[in-house]
């Protein structure tokens, strides 16, 4: 089956594979699986329960195994590597390693035990060993760790004709090659020549006459996020990576940047639920339970704070049932308003759109939005409460609570990510929990602050009945 006909939806492909495997048509399943791209094969494997992953992995062709392994998340990759070693020893892993690009191999090598790392390195040619060791020497999450070393370089004092002959002798170019890097004899980076310029240039011209100088190449220590922003802003296909002295180390290509962007998106979404992007969705129940328990515990503590705020006026709620009915509305409205601001700011932070110069303006803007929304919805809720409970005072209290909570929610939603970022805490991970606590506590505390004298008397009477009975009896005895 051609790849184009099944690239619509991985869930459909997964269902097709399941049906074919259940029918026993293993060869058809193998053809179906290998008609996908390696990244899609990885998605299918990650979406398959563990008891069937071994079978799927044996169906992946040798040509696809290396890239598929590189595309898998860390937990699933480690699981398959363990199974591979148990079944075939280190020979199967070494065979896969030989067909991988340096940057992909570096990702896999880092998840292997030390003794397997050494064996995998020994299986490579000396040149590839040096390239891999160079990539592994850089910190993960930097341009150096992201780069590949399959660069094509040329001197600036040769002609275009010589360059064309040089490229033809190579017979094939590395993937995503759109430019030739210009260096001197000691590998100092000076700029690049685009392939399209080479094709249309006068063959008698020298490289330095058609080359483009690059004043700000990618530094080896630049973070992956900044690298992806640079590719986005300049519409790059590839970019040179240099060290602090300006020597060419390698290049980063757009396919690696797309992987970085996807990982950032996955991480942001999962962090909001206290999960990690490398978690296996079909991990054992006990293992998954342990991971989620910590996050649930954090949420439990914040929920206790909100419950404490409600408990302050427990006796009032017992007497005024309307408050118990209306409190969730106040808390929910503030929470939603805060979540809108929170999501907006977290996205802006990810795109580096917020700094010290505009953060105050953003807080003022969100405050104004909170005030306007407060005016609109406090009027709506006041009218509903009046007709529902026939109480002007209760409608006014709920309206004021809505107004205050929408303003506090908007200000908290925009301020929390800024504060958490300064404290080096991921806003996507902690922002939602803290925001919920703030809006819940503010709404409930506000309602207590606006009790009527009658309601306040009810609360005090309830407190006396619960805790003051012994004192009253003692007083009577003394009289």
Coordinates of C-alpha atoms in Angstrom, one line a residue:
X1 CA 0.0 0.0 0.0
X2 CA 1.5 3.4 -0.9
X3 CA 2.4 5.7 1.9
X4 CA 0.4 8.5 0.6
X5 CA -2.8 6.5 1.0
X6 CA -2.5 5.9 4.7
X7 CA -0.9 9.1 6.0
X8 CA -4.3 10.5 6.9
X9 CA -4.7 9.4 10.5
X10 CA -2.4 7.2 12.7
X11 CA -5.4 6.0 14.7
X12 CA -6.9 4.6 11.4
X13 CA -3.6 2.9 10.6
X14 CA -3.4 1.5 14.2
X15 CA -6.9 0.0 13.7
X16 CA -5.9 -1.4 10.3
X17 CA -2.8 -3.0 11.8
X18 CA -4.8 -4.5 14.6
X19 CA -7.3 -6.1 12.2
X20 CA -4.6 -7.4 10.0
X21 CA -2.6 -8.9 12.9
X22 CA -5.7 -10.4 14.4
X23 CA -6.4 -12.1 11.0
X24 CA -2.9 -13.6 11.0
X25 CA -1.7 -11.8 7.9
X26 CA 1.7 -11.0 9.2
X27 CA 3.3 -10.1 5.8
X28 CA 0.5 -7.7 5.0
X29 CA 0.9 -6.1 8.4
X30 CA 4.6 -5.7 7.8
X31 CA 4.1 -4.0 4.5
X32 CA 1.5 -1.7 6.0
X33 CA 3.7 -0.8 8.9
X34 CA 6.8 -0.1 6.7
X35 CA 4.9 2.0 4.3
X36 CA 4.8 4.7 7.0
X37 CA 7.5 7.2 7.8
X38 CA 9.7 6.2 10.8
X39 CA 8.1 8.9 13.0
X40 CA 4.7 7.5 12.2
X41 CA 5.9 4.0 13.0
X42 CA 7.1 5.3 16.3
X43 CA 3.6 6.8 17.0
X44 CA 2.0 3.5 16.2
X45 CA 4.3 1.6 18.5
X46 CA 3.8 4.1 21.3
X47 CA 0.0 3.8 20.8
X48 CA 0.1 0.0 21.1
X49 CA -0.2 -1.9 24.4
X50 CA 3.1 -3.4 25.6
X51 CA 2.1 -7.0 25.0
X52 CA 2.0 -6.3 21.2
X53 CA 5.0 -3.9 20.9
X54 CA 7.5 -6.8 20.6
X55 CA 5.6 -8.2 17.6
X56 CA 5.3 -4.8 15.9
X57 CA 9.0 -4.1 16.4
X58 CA 10.0 -7.4 14.7
X59 CA 7.9 -6.3 11.7
X60 CA 9.8 -3.0 11.3
X61 CA 12.3 -3.3 8.5
X62 CA 16.1 -3.0 9.1
X63 CA 16.1 0.2 7.0
X64 CA 13.5 1.8 9.3
X65 CA 14.5 0.5 12.7
X66 CA 17.3 3.1 13.4
X67 CA 15.2 6.2 12.7
X68 CA 12.1 4.7 14.4
X69 CA 14.1 4.0 17.5
X70 CA 15.3 7.6 17.4
X71 CA 11.8 8.9 17.2
X72 CA 10.4 7.0 20.1
X73 CA 10.1 8.6 23.5
X74 CA 12.7 7.7 26.1
X75 CA 10.7 5.2 28.1
X76 CA 9.4 3.2 25.1
X77 CA 12.9 3.3 23.5
X78 CA 14.5 1.9 26.7
X79 CA 11.9 -0.9 26.9
X80 CA 12.5 -1.9 23.3
X81 CA 16.3 -1.8 23.6
X82 CA 16.1 -4.0 26.7
X83 CA 13.9 -6.5 24.7
X84 CA 16.3 -6.3 21.7
X85 CA 19.4 -7.0 23.9
X86 CA 17.6 -9.9 25.6
X87 CA 16.7 -11.5 22.3
X88 CA 19.7 -10.7 20.0
X89 CA 22.4 -9.5 22.3
X90 CA 24.3 -6.4 21.4
X91 CA 24.8 -7.3 17.7
X92 CA 21.2 -6.2 16.8
X93 CA 21.7 -2.8 18.4
X94 CA 25.1 -2.3 16.8
X95 CA 23.6 -3.1 13.4
X96 CA 21.0 -0.4 14.0
X97 CA 23.5 2.1 15.1
X98 CA 25.6 1.8 11.9
X99 CA 22.7 3.2 9.9
X100 CA 21.9 6.2 12.0
X101 CA 22.9 9.9 11.6
X102 CA 25.2 11.2 14.2
X103 CA 22.6 13.3 16.0
X104 CA 20.0 10.5 16.1
X105 CA 22.6 8.0 17.3
X106 CA 23.6 10.5 20.0
X107 CA 20.0 10.6 21.3
X108 CA 19.9 6.8 21.5
X109 CA 23.4 6.4 23.0
X110 CA 22.6 8.6 25.9
X111 CA 19.8 6.3 27.0
X112 CA 22.0 3.1 27.0
X113 CA 24.0 1.6 29.8
X114 CA 27.7 2.3 29.8
X115 CA 28.8 -1.1 28.6
X116 CA 26.4 -1.0 25.7
X117 CA 27.6 2.6 24.8
X118 CA 31.2 1.4 24.5
X119 CA 30.2 -1.5 22.3
X120 CA 28.1 0.7 20.1
X121 CA 31.0 3.2 19.7
X122 CA 33.4 0.4 18.8
X123 CA 31.1 -0.7 16.0
X124 CA 31.5 2.7 14.2
X125 CA 34.2 3.8 11.9
X126 CA 36.9 6.0 13.4
X127 CA 35.5 9.1 11.7
X128 CA 32.0 8.4 13.0
X129 CA 33.3 7.8 16.5
X130 CA 35.0 11.2 16.5
X131 CA 31.8 12.9 15.2
X132 CA 29.6 11.1 17.8
X133 CA 32.0 11.9 20.7
X134 CA 32.0 15.6 19.6
X135 CA 28.1 15.7 19.7
X136 CA 28.0 13.8 23.0
X137 CA 30.4 16.3 24.6
X138 CA 27.8 19.1 24.4
X139 CA 25.0 19.6 27.0
X140 CA 21.6 18.2 26.1
X141 CA 19.2 20.8 25.0
X142 CA 21.7 23.1 23.4
X143 CA 22.6 23.7 19.7
X144 CA 25.7 21.6 20.1
X145 CA 23.7 18.6 21.3
X146 CA 21.1 19.1 18.5
X147 CA 23.6 19.5 15.6
X148 CA 24.8 17.0 13.1
X149 CA 28.3 16.9 11.7
X150 CA 27.5 16.0 8.1
X151 CA 28.6 19.4 6.7
X152 CA 29.9 20.2 3.3
X153 CA 32.6 22.9 3.3
X154 CA 34.5 24.8 0.7
X155 CA 37.3 27.4 0.5
X156 CA 36.4 30.9 -0.6
X157 CA 39.3 31.1 -3.2
X158 CA 38.0 28.3 -5.5
X159 CA 35.8 28.9 -8.5
X160 CA 32.1 27.9 -8.9
X161 CA 33.2 25.4 -11.5
X162 CA 35.5 23.6 -9.1
X163 CA 32.7 23.6 -6.5
X164 CA 30.3 22.0 -8.9
X165 CA 32.8 19.3 -9.8
X166 CA 33.4 18.7 -6.1
X167 CA 29.6 18.2 -5.5
X168 CA 29.2 15.9 -8.5
X169 CA 32.0 13.7 -7.2
X170 CA 30.0 13.2 -3.9
X171 CA 27.2 11.6 -5.9
X172 CA 24.7 12.3 -3.0
X173 CA 24.3 15.1 -0.6
X174 CA 23.3 15.0 3.1
X175 CA 19.6 15.4 3.7
X176 CA 18.3 19.0 4.1
X177 CA 21.4 20.5 2.3
X178 CA 20.5 23.9 1.0
X179 CA 23.9 25.6 1.5
X180 CA 27.6 25.0 1.4
X181 CA 29.6 26.4 4.3
X182 CA 32.7 28.4 3.6
X183 CA 35.7 27.9 5.8
X184 CA 39.4 28.4 5.7
X185 CA 42.1 25.8 6.1
X186 CA 41.8 25.8 9.9
X187 CA 38.0 25.4 9.7
X188 CA 37.2 29.0 10.7
X189 CA 33.6 29.7 9.6
X190 CA 33.2 32.7 7.2
X191 CA 29.8 32.3 5.6
X192 CA 27.8 30.1 3.2
X193 CA 26.9 29.7 -0.5
X194 CA 23.3 28.7 -1.3
X195 CA 22.9 25.8 -3.7
X196 CA 20.5 27.9 -5.9
X197 CA 23.2 30.6 -6.2
X198 CA 25.7 27.9 -7.2
X199 CA 23.5 26.6 -9.9
X200 CA 22.9 29.9 -11.6
X201 CA 26.3 31.6 -11.0
X202 CA 28.9 32.1 -13.7
X203 CA 31.2 29.0 -13.4
X204 CA 34.3 31.3 -13.7
X205 CA 33.3 33.3 -10.6
X206 CA 35.0 32.7 -7.2
X207 CA 33.1 31.4 -4.2
X208 CA 33.9 34.6 -2.2
X209 CA 32.1 36.6 -5.0
X210 CA 28.8 34.8 -4.4
X211 CA 29.0 33.8 -0.8
X212 CA 26.9 35.4 2.0
X213 CA 28.6 36.4 5.2
X214 CA 26.9 35.4 8.4
X215 CA 27.7 37.7 11.3
X216 CA 25.7 35.8 13.9
X217 CA 25.9 32.0 13.4
X218 CA 24.4 29.6 15.9
X219 CA 26.6 29.3 19.0
X220 CA 27.2 25.8 20.4
X221 CA 25.7 26.8 23.8
X222 CA 22.5 28.4 22.4
X223 CA 19.4 26.7 23.8
X224 CA 17.1 24.6 21.7
X225 CA 14.2 27.0 22.1
X226 CA 16.3 30.0 20.9
X227 CA 17.4 27.8 17.9
X228 CA 13.8 27.0 16.9
X229 CA 12.9 30.7 17.2
X230 CA 15.8 31.6 14.9
X231 CA 14.7 29.0 12.3
X232 CA 11.1 30.3 12.5
X233 CA 12.1 34.0 12.1
X234 CA 14.5 33.5 9.3
X235 CA 12.7 30.6 7.5
X236 CA 15.9 28.5 7.7
X237 CA 16.4 25.0 6.3
X238 CA 19.8 24.6 7.9
X239 CA 22.2 26.7 10.0
X240 CA 25.9 26.5 10.9
X241 CA 27.0 25.8 14.5
X242 CA 30.2 27.4 15.7
X243 CA 32.2 27.4 18.9
X244 CA 33.2 30.5 20.9
X245 CA 36.2 31.1 18.6
X246 CA 34.1 30.9 15.4
X247 CA 35.3 27.4 14.3
X248 CA 32.6 25.4 12.4
X249 CA 31.4 22.4 14.4
X250 CA 28.4 21.2 12.4
X251 CA 24.9 22.2 11.3
X252 CA 21.3 22.0 12.5
X253 CA 18.6 21.1 10.0
X254 CA 14.9 22.0 10.0
X255 CA 13.8 18.4 10.7
X256 CA 15.6 18.5 14.0
X257 CA 14.0 21.8 14.9
X258 CA 10.5 20.5 14.1
X259 CA 11.2 17.7 16.6
X260 CA 12.2 20.4 19.2
X261 CA 9.0 22.4 18.6
X262 CA 6.8 19.3 18.9
X263 CA 8.5 18.2 22.1
X264 CA 8.0 21.7 23.6
X265 CA 4.3 21.6 22.7
X266 CA 3.9 18.1 24.2
X267 CA 5.8 19.1 27.3
X268 CA 3.7 22.3 27.9
X269 CA 0.4 20.4 27.5
X270 CA 1.4 17.5 29.7
X271 CA 3.1 19.7 32.4
X272 CA -0.3 21.2 33.1
X273 CA -1.4 17.8 34.2
X274 CA 1.8 17.0 36.1
X275 CA 2.9 14.5 33.4
X276 CA 6.1 14.2 31.3
X277 CA 6.4 13.9 27.6
X278 CA 8.5 10.7 27.8
X279 CA 5.9 8.9 29.9
X280 CA 4.6 5.7 28.3
X281 CA 0.8 5.8 28.0
X282 CA 0.8 2.0 28.4
X283 CA 3.2 1.9 31.3
X284 CA 2.3 -0.5 34.2
X285 CA -0.6 0.6 36.4
X286 CA 1.6 0.8 39.6
X287 CA 4.3 2.8 37.8
X288 CA 1.7 5.3 36.4
X289 CA 0.0 5.5 39.8
X290 CA 3.2 6.5 41.5
X291 CA 3.9 9.3 39.0
X292 CA 0.4 10.8 39.3
X293 CA 0.1 10.5 43.1
X294 CA 2.6 13.3 43.7
X295 CA 0.7 15.7 41.5
X296 CA -2.6 14.7 43.0
X297 CA -1.1 15.3 46.5
X298 CA -0.1 18.9 45.4
X299 CA -3.7 19.5 44.2
X300 CA -5.0 18.0 47.4
X301 CA -3.1 20.6 49.5
X302 CA -4.4 23.5 47.5
X303 CA -7.9 22.1 47.7
X304 CA -7.6 22.0 51.5
X305 CA -6.8 25.7 51.4
X306 CA -9.9 26.5 49.5
X307 CA -11.9 24.2 51.8
X308 CA -10.5 26.0 54.8
X309 CA -11.8 29.3 53.4
X310 CA -15.3 27.7 53.1
X311 CA -15.1 26.3 56.5
X312 CA -14.7 29.7 58.0
X313 CA -18.4 30.4 57.5
X314 CA -19.7 26.9 57.8
X315 CA -22.6 28.0 60.2
X316 CA -23.7 30.7 57.7
X317 CA -23.9 28.1 54.9
X318 CA -26.0 25.9 57.1
X319 CA -28.5 28.8 57.5
X320 CA -28.3 30.3 54.0
X321 CA -28.6 27.5 51.5
X322 CA -28.4 30.0 48.6
X323 CA -24.7 30.6 49.3
X324 CA -23.9 26.9 48.9
X325 CA -25.7 27.0 45.5
X326 CA -24.1 30.2 44.3
X327 CA -20.5 29.8 45.6
X328 CA -19.4 27.4 42.8
X329 CA -20.5 30.0 40.2
X330 CA -18.3 32.7 41.7
X331 CA -15.3 30.4 42.0
X332 CA -15.8 29.0 38.5
X333 CA -16.1 32.4 36.8
X334 CA -12.9 33.6 38.5
X335 CA -11.1 30.4 37.6
X336 CA -12.0 30.6 33.9
X337 CA -11.0 34.3 33.7
X338 CA -7.7 33.5 35.3
X339 CA -7.1 30.5 33.1
X340 CA -7.6 32.6 30.0
X341 CA -5.0 35.1 31.1
X342 CA -2.7 32.3 32.2
X343 CA -2.8 30.5 28.9
X344 CA -2.2 33.7 27.0
X345 CA 0.8 34.7 29.0
X346 CA 2.4 31.2 29.0
X347 CA 2.1 31.1 25.2
X348 CA 3.7 34.6 25.0
X349 CA 6.5 33.5 27.3
X350 CA 7.2 30.5 25.0
X351 CA 7.4 32.9 22.1
X352 CA 9.6 35.3 24.0
X353 CA 7.1 38.1 23.6
X354 CA 7.1 39.3 27.2
X355 CA 9.9 41.3 28.9
X356 CA 10.4 43.9 31.5
X357 CA 9.4 46.6 29.0
X358 CA 5.8 45.4 28.4
X359 CA 4.9 43.2 31.4
X360 CA 3.3 46.1 33.4
X361 CA 1.3 47.1 30.3
X362 CA 0.1 43.6 30.0
X363 CA -1.0 43.5 33.7
X364 CA -2.9 46.8 33.2
X365 CA -4.6 45.4 30.0
X366 CA -5.7 42.2 31.7
X367 CA -7.0 44.2 34.7
X368 CA -9.1 46.3 32.4
X369 CA -10.5 43.2 30.8
X370 CA -11.3 41.8 34.2
X371 CA -13.1 45.0 35.2
X372 CA -15.2 45.1 32.0
X373 CA -16.1 41.4 32.2
X374 CA -16.9 42.0 35.9
X375 CA -19.3 44.7 35.0
X376 CA -21.0 42.6 32.4
X377 CA -21.3 39.4 34.3
X378 CA -22.0 40.9 37.8
X379 CA -25.0 42.6 36.3
X380 CA -26.2 39.3 34.7
X381 CA -25.7 37.3 37.9
X382 CA -27.3 40.0 40.1
X383 CA -30.5 39.9 38.0
X384 CA -30.6 36.1 38.0
X385 CA -30.1 35.9 41.8
X386 CA -32.7 38.6 42.4
X387 CA -35.4 36.7 40.4
X388 CA -34.3 33.3 41.7
X389 CA -34.1 34.1 45.5
X390 CA -36.0 37.4 45.7
X391 CA -33.2 39.1 47.5
X392 CA -31.7 42.4 46.5
X393 CA -28.9 42.1 49.1
X394 CA -27.9 38.6 48.0
X395 CA -27.8 39.6 44.4
X396 CA -25.6 42.6 45.3
X397 CA -23.2 40.4 47.3
X398 CA -22.9 37.8 44.5
X399 CA -22.4 40.5 41.9
X400 CA -19.6 42.1 44.0
X401 CA -18.0 38.7 44.5
X402 CA -18.1 38.0 40.7
X403 CA -16.6 41.5 40.0
X404 CA -13.8 41.0 42.5
X405 CA -13.0 37.5 41.5
X406 CA -12.9 38.2 37.8
X407 CA -10.4 41.1 38.4
X408 CA -8.3 39.0 40.8
X409 CA -8.4 36.1 38.4
X410 CA -7.2 38.1 35.5
X411 CA -4.5 39.8 37.4
X412 CA -3.4 36.5 39.0
X413 CA -3.4 34.8 35.6
X414 CA -1.0 37.3 34.1
X415 CA 1.2 37.8 37.2
X416 CA 1.7 34.2 38.2
X417 CA 3.6 33.1 35.1
X418 CA 5.9 36.2 35.4
X419 CA 6.6 35.5 39.1
X420 CA 7.1 31.7 38.6
X421 CA 9.5 32.3 35.7
X422 CA 11.6 34.5 37.9
X423 CA 11.6 31.8 40.5
X424 CA 12.7 29.3 37.8
X425 CA 9.5 27.3 38.1
X426 CA 7.7 26.1 35.0
X427 CA 4.5 28.2 34.8
X428 CA 2.7 25.5 32.9
X429 CA 3.4 23.1 35.7
X430 CA 2.4 25.1 38.7
X431 CA 0.4 28.1 37.4
X432 CA -3.0 26.4 37.2
X433 CA -2.9 24.9 40.7
X434 CA -1.9 28.1 42.3
X435 CA -4.5 30.1 40.3
X436 CA -7.3 27.8 41.3
X437 CA -6.4 28.2 45.0
X438 CA -6.3 32.0 44.7
X439 CA -9.7 32.4 42.9
X440 CA -11.4 29.9 45.2
X441 CA -10.1 31.4 48.4
X442 CA -10.9 35.0 47.2
X443 CA -14.5 34.1 46.2
X444 CA -15.3 32.3 49.4
X445 CA -13.6 34.8 51.7
X446 CA -15.4 37.7 49.9
X447 CA -18.8 36.1 50.5
X448 CA -18.1 35.7 54.2
X449 CA -17.0 39.3 54.4
X450 CA -20.5 40.4 53.1
X451 CA -22.7 38.4 55.5
X452 CA -25.8 40.2 56.6
X453 CA -26.1 40.9 60.4
X454 CA -28.7 38.2 60.5
X455 CA -26.5 35.7 58.8
X456 CA -23.6 36.7 61.0
X457 CA -25.7 36.2 64.1
X458 CA -26.7 32.7 62.8
X459 CA -23.0 31.8 62.5
X460 CA -22.2 33.0 66.0
X461 CA -25.1 31.2 67.4
X462 CA -23.9 28.0 65.7
X463 CA -20.4 28.5 67.1
X464 CA -21.9 28.9 70.6
X465 CA -23.9 25.8 70.2
X466 CA -20.9 23.8 69.1
X467 CA -18.2 25.1 71.5
X468 CA -19.9 27.3 74.2
X469 CA -22.3 24.9 75.9
X470 CA -19.8 23.9 78.6
X471 CA -19.1 27.5 79.5
X472 CA -22.8 28.3 79.8
X473 CA -23.4 25.5 82.2
X474 CA -20.5 26.6 84.4
X475 CA -21.9 30.1 84.5
X476 CA -25.3 28.8 85.5
X477 CA -23.8 26.9 88.3
X478 CA -21.9 29.9 89.6
X479 CA -25.1 31.9 89.7

